[in-house]
mmCIF file of C-alpha atoms in Angstrom:
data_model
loop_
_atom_site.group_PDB
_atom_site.id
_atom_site.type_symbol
_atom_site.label_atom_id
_atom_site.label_comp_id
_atom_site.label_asym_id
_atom_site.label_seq_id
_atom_site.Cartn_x
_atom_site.Cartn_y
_atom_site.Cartn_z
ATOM 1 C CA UNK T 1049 123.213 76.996 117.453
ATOM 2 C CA UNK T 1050 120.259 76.401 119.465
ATOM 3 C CA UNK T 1051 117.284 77.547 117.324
ATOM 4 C CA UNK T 1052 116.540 77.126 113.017
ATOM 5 C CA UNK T 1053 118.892 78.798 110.893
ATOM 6 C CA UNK T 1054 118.258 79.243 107.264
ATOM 7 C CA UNK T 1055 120.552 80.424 104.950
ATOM 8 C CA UNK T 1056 120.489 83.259 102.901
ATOM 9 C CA UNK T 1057 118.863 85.815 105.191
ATOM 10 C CA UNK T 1058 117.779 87.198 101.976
ATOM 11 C CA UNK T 1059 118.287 86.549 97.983
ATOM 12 C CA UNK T 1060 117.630 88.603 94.869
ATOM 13 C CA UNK T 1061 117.791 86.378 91.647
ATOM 14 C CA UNK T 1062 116.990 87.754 88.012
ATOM 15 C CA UNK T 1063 114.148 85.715 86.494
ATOM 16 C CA UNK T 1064 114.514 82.385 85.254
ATOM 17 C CA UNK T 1065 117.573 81.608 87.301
ATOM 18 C CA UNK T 1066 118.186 78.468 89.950
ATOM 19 C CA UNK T 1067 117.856 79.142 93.181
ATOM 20 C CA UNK T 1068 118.376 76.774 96.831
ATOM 21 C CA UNK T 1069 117.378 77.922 100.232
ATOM 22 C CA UNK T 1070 118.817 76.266 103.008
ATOM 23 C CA UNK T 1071 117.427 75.402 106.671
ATOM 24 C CA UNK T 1072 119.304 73.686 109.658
ATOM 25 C CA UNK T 1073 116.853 72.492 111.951
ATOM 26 C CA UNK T 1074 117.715 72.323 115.806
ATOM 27 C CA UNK T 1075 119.458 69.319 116.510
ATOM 28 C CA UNK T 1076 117.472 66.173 117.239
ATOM 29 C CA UNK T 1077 114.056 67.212 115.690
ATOM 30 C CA UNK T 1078 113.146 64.573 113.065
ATOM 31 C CA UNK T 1079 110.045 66.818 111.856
ATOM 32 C CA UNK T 1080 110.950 69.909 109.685
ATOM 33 C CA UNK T 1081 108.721 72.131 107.377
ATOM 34 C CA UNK T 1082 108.602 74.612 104.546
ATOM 35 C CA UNK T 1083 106.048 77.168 104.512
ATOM 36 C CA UNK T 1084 106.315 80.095 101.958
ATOM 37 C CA UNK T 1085 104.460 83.565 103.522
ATOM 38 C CA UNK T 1086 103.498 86.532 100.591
ATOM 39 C CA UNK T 1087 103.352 89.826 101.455
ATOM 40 C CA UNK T 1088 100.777 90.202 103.907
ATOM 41 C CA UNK T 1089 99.823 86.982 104.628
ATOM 42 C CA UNK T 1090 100.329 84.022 106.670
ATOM 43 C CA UNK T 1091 102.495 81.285 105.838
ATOM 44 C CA UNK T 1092 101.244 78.738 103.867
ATOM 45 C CA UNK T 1093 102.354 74.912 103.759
ATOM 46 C CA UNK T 1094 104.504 73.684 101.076
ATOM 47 C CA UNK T 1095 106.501 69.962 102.432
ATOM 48 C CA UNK T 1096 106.886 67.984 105.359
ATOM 49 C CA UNK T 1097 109.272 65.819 106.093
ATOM 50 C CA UNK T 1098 109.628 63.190 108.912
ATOM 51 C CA UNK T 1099 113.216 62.338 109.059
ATOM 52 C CA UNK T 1100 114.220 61.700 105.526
ATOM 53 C CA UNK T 1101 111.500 61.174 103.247
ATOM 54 C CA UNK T 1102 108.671 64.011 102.252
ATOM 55 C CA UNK T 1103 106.058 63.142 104.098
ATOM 56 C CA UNK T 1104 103.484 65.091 102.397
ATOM 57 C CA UNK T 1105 104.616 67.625 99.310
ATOM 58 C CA UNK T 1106 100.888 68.506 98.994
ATOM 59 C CA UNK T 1107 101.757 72.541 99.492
ATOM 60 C CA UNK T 1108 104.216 72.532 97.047
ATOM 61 C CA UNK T 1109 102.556 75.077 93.923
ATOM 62 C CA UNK T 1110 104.520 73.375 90.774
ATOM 63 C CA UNK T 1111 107.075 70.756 89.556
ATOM 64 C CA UNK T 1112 109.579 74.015 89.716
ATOM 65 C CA UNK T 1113 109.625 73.524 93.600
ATOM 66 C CA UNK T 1114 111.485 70.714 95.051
ATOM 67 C CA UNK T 1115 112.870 69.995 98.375
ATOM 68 C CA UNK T 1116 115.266 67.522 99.878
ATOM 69 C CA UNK T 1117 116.185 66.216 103.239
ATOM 70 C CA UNK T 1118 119.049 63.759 102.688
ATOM 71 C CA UNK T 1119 120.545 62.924 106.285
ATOM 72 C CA UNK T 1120 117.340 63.811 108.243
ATOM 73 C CA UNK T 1121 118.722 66.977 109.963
ATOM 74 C CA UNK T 1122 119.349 70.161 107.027
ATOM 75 C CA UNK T 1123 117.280 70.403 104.195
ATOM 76 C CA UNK T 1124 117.005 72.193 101.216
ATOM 77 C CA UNK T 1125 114.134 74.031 99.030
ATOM 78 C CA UNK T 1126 114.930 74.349 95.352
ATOM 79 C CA UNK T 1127 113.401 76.154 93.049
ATOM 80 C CA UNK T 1128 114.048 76.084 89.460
ATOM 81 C CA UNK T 1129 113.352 78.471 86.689
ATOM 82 C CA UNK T 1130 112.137 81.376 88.940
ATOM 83 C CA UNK T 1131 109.142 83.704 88.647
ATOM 84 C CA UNK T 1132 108.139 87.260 89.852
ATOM 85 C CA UNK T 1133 105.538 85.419 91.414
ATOM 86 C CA UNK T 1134 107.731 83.300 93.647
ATOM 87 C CA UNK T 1135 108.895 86.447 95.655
ATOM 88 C CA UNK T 1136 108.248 86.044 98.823
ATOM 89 C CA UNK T 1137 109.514 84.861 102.340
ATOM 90 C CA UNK T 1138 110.464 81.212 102.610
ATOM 91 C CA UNK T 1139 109.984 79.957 105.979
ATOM 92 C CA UNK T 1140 111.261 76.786 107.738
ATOM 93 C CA UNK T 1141 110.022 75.231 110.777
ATOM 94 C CA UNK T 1142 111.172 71.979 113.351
ATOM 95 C CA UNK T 1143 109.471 69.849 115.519
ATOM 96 C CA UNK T 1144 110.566 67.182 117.994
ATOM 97 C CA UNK T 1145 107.822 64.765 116.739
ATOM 98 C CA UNK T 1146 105.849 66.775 114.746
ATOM 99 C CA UNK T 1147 102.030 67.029 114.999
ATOM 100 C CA UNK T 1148 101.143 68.712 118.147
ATOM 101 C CA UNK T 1149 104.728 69.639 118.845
ATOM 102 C CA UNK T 1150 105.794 73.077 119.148
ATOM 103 C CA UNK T 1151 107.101 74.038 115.966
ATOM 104 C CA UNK T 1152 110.226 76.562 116.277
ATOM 105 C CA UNK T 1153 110.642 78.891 113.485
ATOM 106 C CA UNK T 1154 113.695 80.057 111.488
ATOM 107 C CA UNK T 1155 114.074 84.029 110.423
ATOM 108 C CA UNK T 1156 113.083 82.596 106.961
ATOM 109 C CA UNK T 1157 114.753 84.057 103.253
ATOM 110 C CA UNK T 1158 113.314 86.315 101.789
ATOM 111 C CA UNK T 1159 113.405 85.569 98.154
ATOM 112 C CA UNK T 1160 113.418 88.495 95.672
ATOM 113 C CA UNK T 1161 112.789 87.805 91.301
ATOM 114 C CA UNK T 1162 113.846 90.219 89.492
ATOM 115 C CA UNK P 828 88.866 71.667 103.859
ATOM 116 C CA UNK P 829 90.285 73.728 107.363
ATOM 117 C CA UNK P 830 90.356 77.044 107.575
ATOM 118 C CA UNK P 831 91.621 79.687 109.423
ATOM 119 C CA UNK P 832 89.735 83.646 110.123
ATOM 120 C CA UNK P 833 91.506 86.581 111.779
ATOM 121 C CA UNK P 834 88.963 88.960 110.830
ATOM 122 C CA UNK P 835 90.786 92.158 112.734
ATOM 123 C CA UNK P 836 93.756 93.117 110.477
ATOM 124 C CA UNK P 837 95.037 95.901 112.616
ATOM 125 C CA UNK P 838 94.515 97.080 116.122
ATOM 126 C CA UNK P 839 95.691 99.253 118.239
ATOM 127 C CA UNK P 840 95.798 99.230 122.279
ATOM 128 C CA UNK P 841 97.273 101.724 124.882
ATOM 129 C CA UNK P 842 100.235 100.460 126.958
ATOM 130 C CA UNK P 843 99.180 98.484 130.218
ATOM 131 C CA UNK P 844 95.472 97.972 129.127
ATOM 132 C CA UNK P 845 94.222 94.837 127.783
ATOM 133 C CA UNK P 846 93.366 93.751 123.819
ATOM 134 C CA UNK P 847 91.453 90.513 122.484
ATOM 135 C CA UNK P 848 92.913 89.248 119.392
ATOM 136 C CA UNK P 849 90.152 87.015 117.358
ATOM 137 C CA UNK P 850 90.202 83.942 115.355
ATOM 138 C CA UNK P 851 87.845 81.408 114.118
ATOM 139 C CA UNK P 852 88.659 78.103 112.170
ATOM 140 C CA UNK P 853 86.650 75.475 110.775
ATOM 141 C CA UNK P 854 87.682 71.667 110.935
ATOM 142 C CA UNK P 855 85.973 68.079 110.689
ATOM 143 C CA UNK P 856 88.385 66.707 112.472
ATOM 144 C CA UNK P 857 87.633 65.726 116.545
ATOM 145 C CA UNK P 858 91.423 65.671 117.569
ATOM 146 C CA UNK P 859 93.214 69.226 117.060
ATOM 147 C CA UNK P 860 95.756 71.720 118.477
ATOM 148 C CA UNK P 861 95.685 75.508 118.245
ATOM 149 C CA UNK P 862 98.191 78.065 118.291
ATOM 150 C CA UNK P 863 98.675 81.491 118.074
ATOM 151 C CA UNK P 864 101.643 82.969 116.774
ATOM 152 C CA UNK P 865 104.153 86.604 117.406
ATOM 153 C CA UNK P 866 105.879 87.462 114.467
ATOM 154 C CA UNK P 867 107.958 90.837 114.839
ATOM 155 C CA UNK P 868 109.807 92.846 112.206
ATOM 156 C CA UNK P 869 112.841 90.338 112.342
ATOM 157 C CA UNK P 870 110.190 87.443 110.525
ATOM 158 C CA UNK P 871 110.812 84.951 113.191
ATOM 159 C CA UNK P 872 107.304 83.050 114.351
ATOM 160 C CA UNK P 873 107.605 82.912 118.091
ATOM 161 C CA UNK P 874 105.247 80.875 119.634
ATOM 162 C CA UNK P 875 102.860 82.310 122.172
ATOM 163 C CA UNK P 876 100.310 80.140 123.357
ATOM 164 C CA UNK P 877 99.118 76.708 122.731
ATOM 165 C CA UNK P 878 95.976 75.111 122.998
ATOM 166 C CA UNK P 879 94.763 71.172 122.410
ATOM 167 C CA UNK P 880 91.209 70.716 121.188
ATOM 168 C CA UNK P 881 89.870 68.170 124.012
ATOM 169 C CA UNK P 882 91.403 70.379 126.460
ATOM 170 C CA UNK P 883 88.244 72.284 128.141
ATOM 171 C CA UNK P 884 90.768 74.540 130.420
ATOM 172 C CA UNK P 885 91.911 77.566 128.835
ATOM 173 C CA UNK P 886 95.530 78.010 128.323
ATOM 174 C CA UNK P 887 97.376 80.857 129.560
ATOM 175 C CA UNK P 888 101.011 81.812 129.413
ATOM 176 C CA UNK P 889 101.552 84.606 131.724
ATOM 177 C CA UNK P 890 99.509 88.011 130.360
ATOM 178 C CA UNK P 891 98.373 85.846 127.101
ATOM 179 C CA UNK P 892 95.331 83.921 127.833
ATOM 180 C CA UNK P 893 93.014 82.103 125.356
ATOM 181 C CA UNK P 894 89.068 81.843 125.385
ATOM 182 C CA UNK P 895 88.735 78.677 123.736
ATOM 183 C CA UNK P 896 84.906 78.182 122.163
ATOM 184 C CA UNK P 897 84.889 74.767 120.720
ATOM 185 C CA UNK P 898 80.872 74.659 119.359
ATOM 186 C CA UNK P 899 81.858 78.012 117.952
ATOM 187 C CA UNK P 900 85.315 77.368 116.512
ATOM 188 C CA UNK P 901 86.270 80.321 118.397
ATOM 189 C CA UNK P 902 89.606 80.623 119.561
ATOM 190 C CA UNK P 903 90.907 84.478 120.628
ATOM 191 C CA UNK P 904 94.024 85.580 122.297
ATOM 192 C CA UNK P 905 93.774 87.707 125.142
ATOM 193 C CA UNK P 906 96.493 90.221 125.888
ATOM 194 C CA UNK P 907 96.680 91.921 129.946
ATOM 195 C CA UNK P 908 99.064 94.651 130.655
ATOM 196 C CA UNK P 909 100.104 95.384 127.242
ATOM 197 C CA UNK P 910 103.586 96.289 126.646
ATOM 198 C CA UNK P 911 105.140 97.984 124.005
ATOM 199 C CA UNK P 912 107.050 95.145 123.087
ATOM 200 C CA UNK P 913 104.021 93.214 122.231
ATOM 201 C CA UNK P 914 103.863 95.052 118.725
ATOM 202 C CA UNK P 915 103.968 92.637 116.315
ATOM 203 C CA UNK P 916 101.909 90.771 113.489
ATOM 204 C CA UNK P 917 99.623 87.940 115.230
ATOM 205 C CA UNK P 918 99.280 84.938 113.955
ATOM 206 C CA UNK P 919 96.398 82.420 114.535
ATOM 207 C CA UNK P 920 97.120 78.831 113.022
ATOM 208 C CA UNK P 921 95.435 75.351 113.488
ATOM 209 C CA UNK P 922 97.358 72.065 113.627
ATOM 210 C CA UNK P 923 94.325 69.268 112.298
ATOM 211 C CA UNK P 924 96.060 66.746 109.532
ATOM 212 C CA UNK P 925 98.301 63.528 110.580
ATOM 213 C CA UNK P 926 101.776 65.190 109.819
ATOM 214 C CA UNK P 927 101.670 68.288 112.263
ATOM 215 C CA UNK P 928 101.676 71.291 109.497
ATOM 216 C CA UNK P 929 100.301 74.199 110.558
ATOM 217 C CA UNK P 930 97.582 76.512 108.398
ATOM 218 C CA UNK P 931 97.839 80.167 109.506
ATOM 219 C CA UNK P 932 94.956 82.987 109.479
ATOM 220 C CA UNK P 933 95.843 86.156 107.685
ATOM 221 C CA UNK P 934 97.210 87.586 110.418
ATOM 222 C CA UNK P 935 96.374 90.981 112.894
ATOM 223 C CA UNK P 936 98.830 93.790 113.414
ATOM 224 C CA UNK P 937 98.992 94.911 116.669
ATOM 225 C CA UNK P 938 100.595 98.383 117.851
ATOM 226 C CA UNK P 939 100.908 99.156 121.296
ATOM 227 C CA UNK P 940 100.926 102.974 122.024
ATOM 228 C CA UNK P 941 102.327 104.479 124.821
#
């Protein structure tokens, strides 16, 4: 497809369960990021990644959230051991370059703990 | 640390008249972009208009124009000829750090009435 997909459009997991979130970026766009966005909010910063690597984690809130990138093009947020508090709407992002790029947006996941 | 202020959280404008969306931010760093950011019911960000720090022109894209204050770290969105498909959550967001991530204001919702 043309644009960021991420995969599921929404999740409901009972409380301490696994969950991954996945994100396609749009073909050729080495920079990708997470951003998680509570209700009412804006999105806040969890990872970066140029290519491969994590470029800066810094956002991420706890060893519970972890996020790979393994060929450069999908990548995946994990969260382990879920919380209530976690609920919210996980959004992923791509950019040709990245900084100053335009960064196109998937629909995000909204994640539900139950 | 950078910051991000949409002190509006709602407004409301009548179709075909004109609305001014504001932001403020705070940065130490001399090289920056700006952004601000539609996000209707279906969660996608969609971006509206961009603006780069040593830039002194004021960007426009079509009926979205931006007043960008530098020595004030003002930076609103102006929207002419309102139309009802312009009702959405608006998102302010400043791009300062190396890797290109984004850091988002709370966010104004606008309705447009007819």
């Amino acid at each position: 497809g043309a644009g960021v997909s991420q995969t599921p459009s929404n999740k409901v997991t009972e409380k301490g369960k696994y969950v991954e979130l996945r994100c396609d970026p749009i073909s050729g766009h080495t920079a990708l990021y997470w951003y998680r966005q509570s209700l009412g909010q804006g999105p806040e910063f969890l990872i970066y990644f140029q290519g491969t690597g994590a470029a800066d984690d810094s956002g991420l809130p706890n060893d519970r959230f972890f996020a790979v990138r393994p060929e450069g093009s999908v990548s995946t947020l994990k969260i382990q051991r879920t919380e209530r508090g976690d609920s919210a709407v996980y959004l992923c992002a791509s950019s040709l370059t990245g900084r100053g790029t335009e960064a196109f947006f998937g629909q995000g996941t909204r994640l539900t703990v139950v | 640390a950078q910051t991000v202020t949409q002190s509006q959280p709602e407004m409301s404008v009548q179709e075909a008249e004109t609305v001014t969306l504001s932001c403020t931010y705070d940065t130490s760093e001399n090289n920056y972009y700006l952004f601000w950011y539609k996000q209707p019911p279906s969660r996608q960000m969609i971006l509206v208009i961009r603006q780069e720090a040593y830039k002194q022109q004021n960007a426009t894209e079509n009926r979205f124009s931006v007043n960008f204050q530098k020595a004030a770290k003002s930076f609103s969105l102006k929207i002419s000829d309102s139309q009802l498909g312009d009702t959405a959550m608006y998102f302010c967001a400043l791009g300062a750090g190396s890797q290109g991530n984004l850091i988002f204001g709370k966010g104004t919702k606008l309705s447009v009435k007819p």
